[in-house]
CSV table of C-alpha atoms and ligand atoms in Angstrom, one decimal:
chain,number,residue,atom,x,y,z
A,1,MET,CA,-118.4,1.0,93.6
A,2,SER,CA,-118.6,-0.6,90.2
A,3,THR,CA,-115.5,1.0,88.9
A,4,PRO,CA,-114.1,-2.4,87.6
A,5,HIS,CA,-117.2,-2.8,85.5
A,6,VAL,CA,-117.1,0.8,84.2
A,7,LEU,CA,-113.5,0.3,83.0
A,8,LEU,CA,-114.4,-3.1,81.4
A,9,GLY,CA,-117.2,-1.2,79.7
A,10,LEU,CA,-115.0,1.6,78.5
A,11,LEU,CA,-112.5,-1.1,77.1
A,12,ALA,CA,-115.3,-2.9,75.1
A,13,ALA,CA,-114.8,-0.5,72.3
A,14,GLY,CA,-111.0,-1.1,72.0
A,15,SER,CA,-107.9,-0.9,74.0
A,16,ARG,CA,-107.0,2.3,75.8
A,17,HIS,CA,-104.4,3.8,78.1
A,18,GLY,CA,-105.1,4.6,81.7
A,19,TYR,CA,-105.4,8.2,81.2
A,20,GLU,CA,-107.8,7.8,78.3
A,21,LEU,CA,-110.0,5.6,80.5
A,22,LYS,CA,-110.0,8.4,83.2
A,23,ARG,CA,-111.0,10.9,80.6
A,24,ALA,CA,-113.7,8.8,79.1
A,25,HIS,CA,-115.0,8.0,82.6
A,26,ASP,CA,-115.3,11.7,83.4
A,27,GLU,CA,-117.0,12.4,80.1
A,28,ARG,CA,-119.7,9.7,80.3
A,29,LEU,CA,-120.3,9.8,84.0
A,30,PRO,CA,-119.9,13.5,84.6
A,31,ARG,CA,-121.6,13.6,88.0
A,32,ALA,CA,-120.0,10.5,89.5
A,33,ARG,CA,-117.8,10.5,92.4
A,34,PRO,CA,-114.4,11.7,91.1
A,35,LEU,CA,-112.1,8.8,89.9
A,36,ALA,CA,-108.5,9.4,90.7
A,37,PHE,CA,-105.8,8.3,88.3
A,38,GLY,CA,-104.3,6.1,91.1
A,39,GLN,CA,-107.6,4.4,91.4
A,40,VAL,CA,-107.7,3.7,87.6
A,41,TYR,CA,-104.3,2.1,87.7
A,42,ALA,CA,-104.9,0.2,90.8
A,43,THR,CA,-108.2,-1.2,89.4
A,44,LEU,CA,-106.5,-2.1,86.1
A,45,GLY,CA,-103.8,-4.0,88.1
A,46,ARG,CA,-106.5,-6.1,89.8
A,47,LEU,CA,-108.4,-6.7,86.5
A,48,GLU,CA,-105.1,-7.8,84.9
A,49,ARG,CA,-104.3,-10.1,87.8
A,50,ASP,CA,-107.8,-11.6,87.5
A,51,GLY,CA,-107.3,-12.2,83.7
A,52,LEU,CA,-110.1,-9.7,82.7
A,53,VAL,CA,-107.8,-7.3,80.9
A,54,ALA,CA,-104.4,-7.7,79.3
A,55,ALA,CA,-101.6,-5.2,78.4
A,56,ALA,CA,-101.9,-4.6,74.7
A,57,GLY,CA,-99.1,-3.1,72.7
A,58,GLN,CA,-95.7,-2.6,74.3
A,59,ASP,CA,-93.8,0.0,76.3
A,60,ARG,CA,-94.5,-2.2,79.3
A,61,ALA,CA,-91.1,-1.1,80.8
A,62,ALA,CA,-92.0,2.5,80.5
A,63,GLY,CA,-94.5,2.1,83.3
A,64,PRO,CA,-98.2,1.8,83.8
A,65,ASP,CA,-99.2,5.1,82.1
A,66,ARG,CA,-97.6,4.0,78.8
A,67,THR,CA,-99.4,0.8,78.7
A,68,ALA,CA,-102.7,0.3,76.8
A,69,TYR,CA,-105.1,-2.4,78.1
A,70,ALA,CA,-107.6,-4.5,76.3
A,71,LEU,CA,-110.5,-6.5,77.3
A,72,THR,CA,-109.9,-10.4,77.4
A,73,GLY,CA,-112.5,-12.9,76.5
A,74,GLU,CA,-113.0,-13.5,80.2
A,75,GLY,CA,-113.3,-9.8,80.7
A,76,ARG,CA,-116.0,-9.6,78.1
A,77,ALA,CA,-117.9,-12.5,79.7
A,78,THR,CA,-117.8,-10.8,83.2
A,79,LEU,CA,-119.0,-7.6,81.6
A,80,ASP,CA,-121.9,-9.3,79.9
A,81,GLN,CA,-122.8,-11.1,83.0
A,82,TRP,CA,-122.9,-7.9,85.0
A,83,LEU,CA,-125.0,-6.2,82.4
A,84,SER,CA,-127.6,-9.0,82.4
A,85,THR,CA,-128.0,-8.9,86.2
A,86,VAL,CA,-130.9,-6.8,87.4
A,87,GLU,CA,-130.1,-4.7,90.4
A,88,PRO,CA,-132.2,-5.4,93.5
A,89,PRO,CA,-134.6,-2.4,93.7
A,90,MET,CA,-133.8,-0.8,97.1
A,91,PRO,CA,-133.6,-3.9,99.2
A,92,TYR,CA,-132.8,-1.7,102.3
A,93,VAL,CA,-133.7,1.9,103.1
A,94,ALA,CA,-130.1,2.9,103.4
A,95,SER,CA,-129.8,6.7,103.5
A,96,THR,CA,-128.0,8.9,106.1
A,97,LEU,CA,-130.8,11.4,105.4
A,98,PHE,CA,-133.4,8.9,106.7
A,99,THR,CA,-131.3,7.6,109.5
A,100,LYS,CA,-130.5,11.1,110.8
A,101,VAL,CA,-134.2,12.0,110.9
A,102,VAL,CA,-135.0,8.9,113.0
A,103,VAL,CA,-132.1,9.6,115.3
A,104,ALA,CA,-133.1,13.3,115.7
A,105,LEU,CA,-136.5,12.1,116.7
A,106,LEU,CA,-135.2,9.6,119.2
A,107,VAL,CA,-132.8,12.0,121.0
A,108,ALA,CA,-134.4,15.5,120.5
A,109,ASP,CA,-137.9,17.1,120.6
A,110,VAL,CA,-140.2,17.7,117.7
A,111,ASP,CA,-138.8,21.3,117.2
A,112,ARG,CA,-135.3,20.1,116.8
A,113,ALA,CA,-136.3,17.4,114.3
A,114,ARG,CA,-138.3,19.9,112.4
A,115,THR,CA,-135.4,22.4,112.4
A,116,TYR,CA,-133.3,19.7,110.9
A,117,LEU,CA,-135.8,18.7,108.2
A,118,ILE,CA,-136.2,22.4,107.2
A,119,ALA,CA,-132.5,23.0,107.0
A,120,GLN,CA,-132.1,19.9,105.0
A,121,ARG,CA,-134.9,20.9,102.7
A,122,ALA,CA,-133.1,24.1,102.0
A,123,ALA,CA,-129.8,22.3,101.2
A,124,HIS,CA,-131.7,19.9,98.9
A,125,THR,CA,-133.5,22.6,97.2
A,126,ALA,CA,-130.3,24.6,96.5
A,127,ARG,CA,-128.7,21.5,94.9
A,128,LEU,CA,-131.8,20.9,92.9
A,129,ARG,CA,-131.8,24.4,91.5
A,130,GLU,CA,-128.0,24.1,90.7
A,131,LEU,CA,-128.6,20.9,88.8
A,132,THR,CA,-131.6,22.3,87.0
A,133,THR,CA,-129.5,25.2,85.8
A,134,VAL,CA,-126.8,22.8,84.6
A,135,LYS,CA,-129.5,20.8,82.7
A,136,ALA,CA,-131.2,23.8,81.1
A,137,ASP,CA,-128.0,25.2,79.7
A,138,PRO,CA,-128.2,25.0,75.9
A,139,ALA,CA,-124.6,23.9,75.8
A,140,ALA,CA,-125.2,20.8,78.1
A,141,THR,CA,-124.3,17.5,76.5
A,142,LEU,CA,-126.8,14.6,76.7
A,143,SER,CA,-124.2,12.9,79.1
A,144,ASP,CA,-124.6,15.9,81.3
A,145,VAL,CA,-128.4,16.0,81.1
A,146,VAL,CA,-128.9,12.3,81.8
A,147,ALA,CA,-126.5,12.5,84.8
A,148,ALA,CA,-128.2,15.6,86.2
A,149,ASP,CA,-131.6,14.0,85.6
A,150,PHE,CA,-130.7,11.1,87.7
A,151,ALA,CA,-129.6,13.4,90.6
A,152,ILE,CA,-132.7,15.6,90.2
A,153,ALA,CA,-135.2,12.7,90.3
A,154,HIS,CA,-133.6,11.4,93.5
A,155,LEU,CA,-133.5,14.9,95.1
A,156,ASP,CA,-137.2,15.4,94.1
A,157,ALA,CA,-138.0,12.2,95.8
A,158,ASP,CA,-136.2,13.2,98.9
A,159,LEU,CA,-137.9,16.5,99.0
A,160,ARG,CA,-141.3,15.0,98.7
A,161,TRP,CA,-140.4,12.7,101.5
A,162,LEU,CA,-139.1,15.7,103.6
A,163,HIS,CA,-142.4,17.5,103.0
A,164,ALA,CA,-144.6,14.5,104.0
A,165,THR,CA,-142.4,13.9,107.1
A,166,LEU,CA,-142.6,17.6,108.2
A,167,ASP,CA,-146.3,17.1,108.2
A,168,ARG,CA,-146.1,13.8,110.1
A,169,VAL,CA,-143.3,14.8,112.6
A,170,ALA,CA,-145.5,15.6,115.6
A,171,ASP,CA,-147.6,12.5,115.4
A,172,TRP,CA,-144.4,10.4,114.7
A,173,HIS,CA,-142.7,11.9,117.8
A,174,ARG,CA,-145.7,10.9,120.0
A,175,GLU,CA,-145.4,7.4,118.6
A,176,VAL,CA,-141.6,7.2,119.4
A,177,HIS,CA,-142.0,8.8,122.9
A,178,PRO,CA,-145.4,7.5,124.1
B,1,MET,CA,-137.9,46.9,90.7
B,2,THR,CA,-141.2,45.7,92.3
B,3,GLN,CA,-143.9,45.5,89.6
B,4,LEU,CA,-146.7,43.5,91.1
B,5,GLN,CA,-147.5,43.9,94.8
B,6,ALA,CA,-149.9,42.0,97.0
B,7,ARG,CA,-150.7,43.4,100.4
B,8,GLY,CA,-152.7,41.4,103.0
B,9,VAL,CA,-154.8,39.7,100.4
B,10,VAL,CA,-157.8,37.9,101.9
B,11,ARG,CA,-160.2,35.9,99.9
B,12,ALA,CA,-162.9,33.3,100.9
B,13,TYR,CA,-165.4,31.2,99.0
B,14,GLY,CA,-168.6,31.5,101.1
B,15,PRO,CA,-167.6,30.3,104.6
B,16,THR,CA,-164.3,28.6,103.2
B,17,PRO,CA,-161.3,30.9,103.8
B,18,ALA,CA,-158.8,30.5,100.9
B,19,LEU,CA,-156.4,33.4,101.5
B,20,ARG,CA,-156.0,34.9,105.0
B,21,GLY,CA,-153.6,37.8,104.4
B,22,VAL,CA,-151.0,37.2,101.8
B,23,THR,CA,-148.3,39.7,101.0
B,24,LEU,CA,-146.0,39.2,98.2
B,25,ASP,CA,-143.8,41.2,95.6
B,26,VAL,CA,-142.9,40.3,92.2
B,27,THR,CA,-140.0,42.3,90.5
B,28,GLU,CA,-139.4,42.7,86.9
B,29,GLY,CA,-138.4,39.6,85.0
B,30,GLU,CA,-138.1,37.3,88.0
B,31,ILE,CA,-139.5,33.8,88.3
B,32,VAL,CA,-141.3,33.0,91.5
B,33,ALA,CA,-142.6,29.6,92.4
B,34,VAL,CA,-145.7,29.3,94.7
B,35,THR,CA,-145.8,25.9,96.3
B,36,GLY,CA,-147.7,24.3,99.2
B,37,PRO,CA,-150.1,21.4,99.7
B,38,SER,CA,-153.4,21.0,97.9
B,39,GLY,CA,-156.0,23.5,99.0
B,40,CYS,CA,-153.5,26.0,100.6
B,41,GLY,CA,-154.7,28.7,98.2
B,42,LYS,CA,-152.2,28.7,95.4
B,43,SER,CA,-154.7,29.0,92.5
B,44,THR,CA,-156.7,31.6,94.5
B,45,LEU,CA,-153.7,33.7,95.0
B,46,LEU,CA,-152.8,33.5,91.2
B,47,HIS,CA,-156.3,34.5,90.3
B,48,CYS,CA,-156.2,37.4,92.7
B,49,LEU,CA,-152.9,38.6,91.4
B,50,ALA,CA,-153.9,38.3,87.8
B,51,GLY,CA,-157.0,40.3,88.4
B,52,ILE,CA,-159.3,37.3,87.5
B,53,LEU,CA,-160.7,37.2,91.1
B,54,ARG,CA,-161.3,40.2,93.4
B,55,PRO,CA,-159.9,39.9,96.9
B,56,ASP,CA,-162.3,40.5,99.8
B,57,ALA,CA,-159.6,42.5,101.6
B,58,GLY,CA,-156.1,43.7,101.0
B,59,GLU,CA,-154.6,45.2,97.9
B,60,VAL,CA,-153.1,44.2,94.6
B,61,SER,CA,-151.0,46.8,92.7
B,62,TRP,CA,-149.5,46.8,89.4
B,63,ARG,CA,-146.7,49.3,88.9
B,64,GLY,CA,-147.9,51.3,91.8
B,65,HIS,CA,-151.5,51.4,90.9
B,66,ARG,CA,-154.3,49.4,92.6
B,67,ILE,CA,-155.8,47.0,90.2
B,68,ASP,CA,-158.2,45.1,92.6
B,69,HIS,CA,-160.6,48.1,92.4
B,70,LEU,CA,-160.6,48.3,88.7
B,71,SER,CA,-163.8,47.3,86.7
B,72,GLU,CA,-163.9,43.9,85.1
B,73,ALA,CA,-163.3,45.5,81.6
B,74,ALA,CA,-160.3,47.3,82.9
B,75,ARG,CA,-158.9,44.1,84.4
B,76,SER,CA,-159.5,42.1,81.4
B,77,ARG,CA,-157.7,44.8,79.3
B,78,LEU,CA,-154.7,44.4,81.6
B,79,ARG,CA,-154.8,40.6,81.1
B,80,ARG,CA,-154.8,41.2,77.4
B,81,THR,CA,-151.8,43.4,77.3
B,82,GLU,CA,-149.5,43.2,80.4
B,83,PHE,CA,-150.4,39.8,81.8
B,84,GLY,CA,-150.5,36.3,80.3
B,85,VAL,CA,-152.3,33.4,81.9
B,86,LEU,CA,-151.7,29.6,81.5
B,87,PHE,CA,-153.6,26.8,83.2
B,88,GLN,CA,-153.0,23.1,83.6
B,89,PHE,CA,-155.3,22.2,80.7
B,90,GLY,CA,-154.4,24.7,78.0
B,91,GLN,CA,-158.1,25.8,77.4
B,92,LEU,CA,-157.6,26.5,73.8
B,93,VAL,CA,-160.8,27.6,71.9
B,94,ALA,CA,-162.0,24.4,70.4
B,95,GLU,CA,-163.3,25.9,67.1
B,96,LEU,CA,-160.1,27.7,66.3
B,97,THR,CA,-156.9,26.2,64.8
B,98,ALA,CA,-153.6,26.4,66.7
B,99,ALA,CA,-152.5,29.3,64.8
B,100,GLU,CA,-155.9,31.2,65.3
B,101,ASN,CA,-155.7,30.3,69.0
B,102,VAL,CA,-152.2,31.7,69.4
B,103,ALA,CA,-153.0,34.8,67.3
B,104,LEU,CA,-156.2,35.5,69.3
B,105,PRO,CA,-154.7,37.6,72.1
B,106,LEU,CA,-152.9,39.8,69.5
B,107,LEU,CA,-156.2,40.3,67.6
B,108,LEU,CA,-158.0,41.2,70.8
B,109,ALA,CA,-155.2,43.7,71.5
B,110,GLY,CA,-155.7,45.3,68.0
B,111,THR,CA,-152.9,43.8,66.0
B,112,GLY,CA,-153.7,43.3,62.3
B,113,ARG,CA,-154.6,39.8,61.0
B,114,ARG,CA,-151.6,39.1,58.9
B,115,GLU,CA,-149.1,40.4,61.5
B,116,ALA,CA,-150.9,38.4,64.2
B,117,ARG,CA,-150.7,35.2,62.1
B,118,THR,CA,-147.0,35.7,61.4
B,119,ALA,CA,-146.3,36.1,65.1
B,120,ALA,CA,-148.5,33.0,66.0
B,121,LEU,CA,-146.4,31.0,63.6
B,122,THR,CA,-143.2,32.1,65.1
B,123,TRP,CA,-144.4,31.2,68.5
B,124,LEU,CA,-145.6,27.8,67.5
B,125,GLU,CA,-142.2,27.3,66.0
B,126,ARG,CA,-140.6,28.2,69.3
B,127,PHE,CA,-142.5,25.5,71.0
B,128,GLY,CA,-141.8,23.0,68.3
B,129,VAL,CA,-145.4,22.7,67.0
B,130,ALA,CA,-145.3,24.8,63.8
B,131,GLU,CA,-146.6,21.8,61.9
B,132,LEU,CA,-149.8,21.9,63.9
B,133,ALA,CA,-150.8,25.4,62.9
B,134,ASP,CA,-153.8,24.5,61.0
B,135,LEU,CA,-155.1,21.8,63.3
B,136,ARG,CA,-157.9,22.2,65.9
B,137,PRO,CA,-157.3,21.3,69.6
B,138,GLY,CA,-159.5,18.2,69.1
B,139,GLU,CA,-157.0,16.9,66.6
B,140,MET,CA,-154.0,17.3,69.0
B,141,SER,CA,-152.5,15.4,72.0
B,142,GLY,CA,-152.7,17.0,75.4
B,143,GLY,CA,-148.9,17.8,75.2
B,144,GLN,CA,-149.3,19.5,71.8
B,145,GLN,CA,-152.3,21.5,73.1
B,146,GLN,CA,-150.2,22.6,76.0
B,147,ARG,CA,-147.4,23.8,73.8
B,148,CYS,CA,-149.8,25.8,71.8
B,149,ALA,CA,-151.4,27.2,75.0
B,150,THR,CA,-147.9,28.2,76.3
B,151,ALA,CA,-147.2,29.9,72.9
B,152,ARG,CA,-150.6,31.8,73.2
B,153,ALA,CA,-149.7,32.9,76.8
B,154,LEU,CA,-146.4,34.4,75.7
B,155,VAL,CA,-147.4,35.8,72.2
B,156,THR,CA,-148.2,39.3,73.6
B,157,GLU,CA,-144.7,39.3,75.4
B,158,PRO,CA,-146.6,40.1,78.7
B,159,ARG,CA,-144.8,41.6,81.6
B,160,VAL,CA,-146.0,38.9,83.9
B,161,LEU,CA,-147.0,35.4,83.1
B,162,PHE,CA,-149.3,33.6,85.6
B,163,ALA,CA,-149.0,29.8,85.2
B,164,ASP,CA,-151.0,27.4,87.2
B,165,GLU,CA,-149.5,23.8,87.2
B,166,PRO,CA,-148.6,24.5,83.5
B,167,THR,CA,-147.0,21.0,83.1
B,168,GLY,CA,-149.2,19.2,85.6
B,169,ALA,CA,-150.9,17.1,82.9
B,170,LEU,CA,-147.8,16.2,81.0
B,171,ASP,CA,-145.4,13.4,81.3
B,172,THR,CA,-142.0,14.2,82.8
B,173,LEU,CA,-140.0,14.7,79.7
B,174,THR,CA,-142.7,16.6,77.8
B,175,GLY,CA,-143.4,18.8,80.8
B,176,GLU,CA,-139.7,19.5,81.1
B,177,GLN,CA,-139.4,20.5,77.5
B,178,VAL,CA,-142.3,22.9,77.6
B,179,LEU,CA,-141.1,24.4,81.0
B,180,THR,CA,-137.4,24.7,79.9
B,181,GLN,CA,-138.6,26.6,76.8
B,182,LEU,CA,-141.1,28.7,78.6
B,183,VAL,CA,-138.5,29.8,81.2
B,184,ARG,CA,-135.9,30.4,78.5
B,185,LEU,CA,-138.2,32.6,76.5
B,186,ALA,CA,-139.5,34.4,79.6
B,187,ARG,CA,-136.0,35.2,80.6
B,188,GLU,CA,-135.1,36.4,77.1
B,189,GLN,CA,-138.0,38.9,76.9
B,190,ARG,CA,-137.9,39.8,80.8
B,191,THR,CA,-141.4,38.4,81.4
B,192,ALA,CA,-141.8,37.8,85.2
B,193,VAL,CA,-143.5,34.4,85.9
B,194,VAL,CA,-145.6,33.3,88.8
B,195,LEU,CA,-145.4,29.6,88.7
B,196,VAL,CA,-147.8,27.6,90.8
B,197,THR,CA,-146.7,24.0,91.3
B,198,HIS,CA,-146.6,21.3,94.0
B,199,GLU,CA,-143.5,19.6,92.5
B,200,PRO,CA,-140.1,20.4,93.9
B,201,ARG,CA,-138.4,19.8,90.6
B,202,ILE,CA,-140.7,22.3,88.8
B,203,ALA,CA,-140.2,24.9,91.6
B,204,ALA,CA,-136.4,24.5,91.0
B,205,TYR,CA,-136.7,26.4,87.7
B,206,ALA,CA,-137.6,29.6,89.7
B,207,ASP,CA,-135.5,32.2,91.3
B,208,ARG,CA,-137.2,31.9,94.6
B,209,GLU,CA,-140.0,30.0,96.1
B,210,ILE,CA,-142.9,31.0,98.3
B,211,VAL,CA,-144.6,28.3,100.3
B,212,LEU,CA,-148.4,28.8,101.2
B,213,ARG,CA,-149.9,27.0,104.1
B,214,ASP,CA,-153.6,27.3,105.0
B,215,GLY,CA,-153.9,30.6,103.1
B,216,LEU,CA,-150.8,32.3,104.5
B,217,VAL,CA,-147.1,32.5,103.4
B,218,ASP,CA,-145.2,30.2,105.5
B,219,HIS,CA,-142.4,31.9,107.3
B,220,THR,CA,-141.0,29.0,109.3
B,221,GLY,CA,-138.0,28.8,107.0
B,222,LEU,CA,-139.8,26.5,104.6
B,223,GLY,CA,-140.3,29.2,101.9
B,224,LEU,CA,-137.0,30.1,100.3
B,225,ASP,CA,-137.9,33.7,99.8
B,226,VAL,CA,-134.4,34.7,98.8
B,227,PRO,CA,-132.5,34.0,95.7
B,228,LEU,CA,-130.2,31.2,96.5
B,229,ALA,CA,-126.6,30.8,95.5
B,230,GLY,CA,-126.5,28.7,92.3
B,231,GLY,CA,-130.1,30.0,91.5
B,232,SER,CA,-131.1,29.7,87.9
B,233,ARG,CA,-130.1,33.2,87.0
C,301,ATP,N1,-164.8,27.8,93.4
C,301,ATP,C1,-164.7,27.5,94.7
C,301,ATP,N2,-165.7,27.4,95.6
C,301,ATP,C2,-165.5,27.0,96.8
C,301,ATP,N3,-164.4,26.7,97.5
C,301,ATP,C3,-163.3,26.9,96.7
C,301,ATP,C4,-163.4,27.2,95.3
C,301,ATP,N4,-162.1,27.3,94.8
C,301,ATP,C5,-161.3,27.0,95.8
C,301,ATP,N5,-162.0,26.8,97.0
C,301,ATP,C6,-161.4,26.4,98.3
C,301,ATP,O1,-160.4,27.4,98.6
C,301,ATP,C7,-159.3,26.8,99.2
C,301,ATP,C8,-158.1,27.1,98.4
C,301,ATP,O2,-158.2,26.5,97.1
C,301,ATP,P1,-157.2,26.6,95.9
C,301,ATP,O3,-157.8,26.2,94.7
C,301,ATP,O4,-156.7,28.1,95.8
C,301,ATP,O5,-156.0,25.7,96.4
C,301,ATP,P2,-154.8,25.3,95.7
C,301,ATP,O6,-153.6,25.5,96.6
C,301,ATP,O7,-154.7,25.8,94.3
C,301,ATP,O8,-154.9,23.7,95.6
C,301,ATP,P3,-154.5,22.5,94.5
C,301,ATP,O9,-153.1,22.3,94.7
C,301,ATP,O10,-155.3,21.4,94.9
C,301,ATP,O11,-154.9,23.1,93.1
C,301,ATP,C9,-159.6,25.2,99.3
C,301,ATP,O12,-160.1,25.0,100.6
C,301,ATP,C10,-160.7,25.1,98.3
C,301,ATP,O13,-161.6,24.0,98.7
C,302,MG,MG1,-154.8,24.9,92.3
């Protein structure tokens, strides 16, 4: 989603090749959606077109994987602008989890909705344990811990919501199907 | 191997039923989370398992022997040697220093003074509070007290640790540090832990989770009473 800005951020410390950017991305954002090499080059291409990065050093002819890129002044300004913009805190409740529970309640009976909630809770709990193990590993880097923490906090919030909703599902069903 | 066993444990406070027939096994060295909404009976169960409370009916056994019938003296002997207990608010002895508090269970179990002090200092060190050894609880923060209380609960290397919301009064990061260390040390010395909590992220440190609801174990699939793939083992 913000891959262009991540790449700009990684270039802020100095010029890098595409494969170095990919490696730095994976190291600093260990639990992010995987970033393909193709995506790195495609994004660099767009950033170059928009004047936010420029090829640094030569070997241009040798292809994109031999080219190092550097941040331009405009690129730095774009990055600063992005970093100083506060994200709107959850303007919409946009989660498939939430939507699915609502739809389950619309089309099915209470038991069906409850069964879904319980199964979802088990899946969330399994993932929460997995991440807790990753985090508690003495060999984990702080990048690992911070990323796992982010996921844990969100899963924990989902689980609290799942619990509360399990307790409310019968009343809620009556409201939806008067 | 099952070490601690509860069979149909029932307990009420006057007219209020707290446990209505709870059956539960704890095997050697495992970490079991007990979760459920407020008032569902978690603390009462923990107290029955640890021999602090006597069930009205049902049985609690330790290594194949009933303990619910033992005298108060025999049960408190068990708590001094095989069991450790840890509550939300450490409950350190106010008149004693951190080192004296941690050494206390060892002294009560007959360990010599010098040896007990050495062990206490080692355990304070493990929880990162060695520098507090000579302070009294009144001179420490809540988080520091809880680290000392955790050290005290583990100093006898009990076979089971009963922990009731051990990090409930701490901020997220401090709670996590205490819990991570508690779990790591418990696993190292094969101390089983019964961990009462209402927080999913705390329960996630356990190998399995038992959900209580209105004094009964919930069997609707809510409790994850099986070790999951990717569990913390
Ligand atoms: N000392 C007591 N006297 C009377 N009733 C009690 C006593 N202790 C607990 N109860 C009642 O027994 C029931 C179970 O209480 P318990 O403390 O075991 O719940 P809990 O699951 O630990 O709750 P919480 O999450 O709020 O700590 C509740 O209805 C509670 O009101
Ligand atoms: Mg309680």
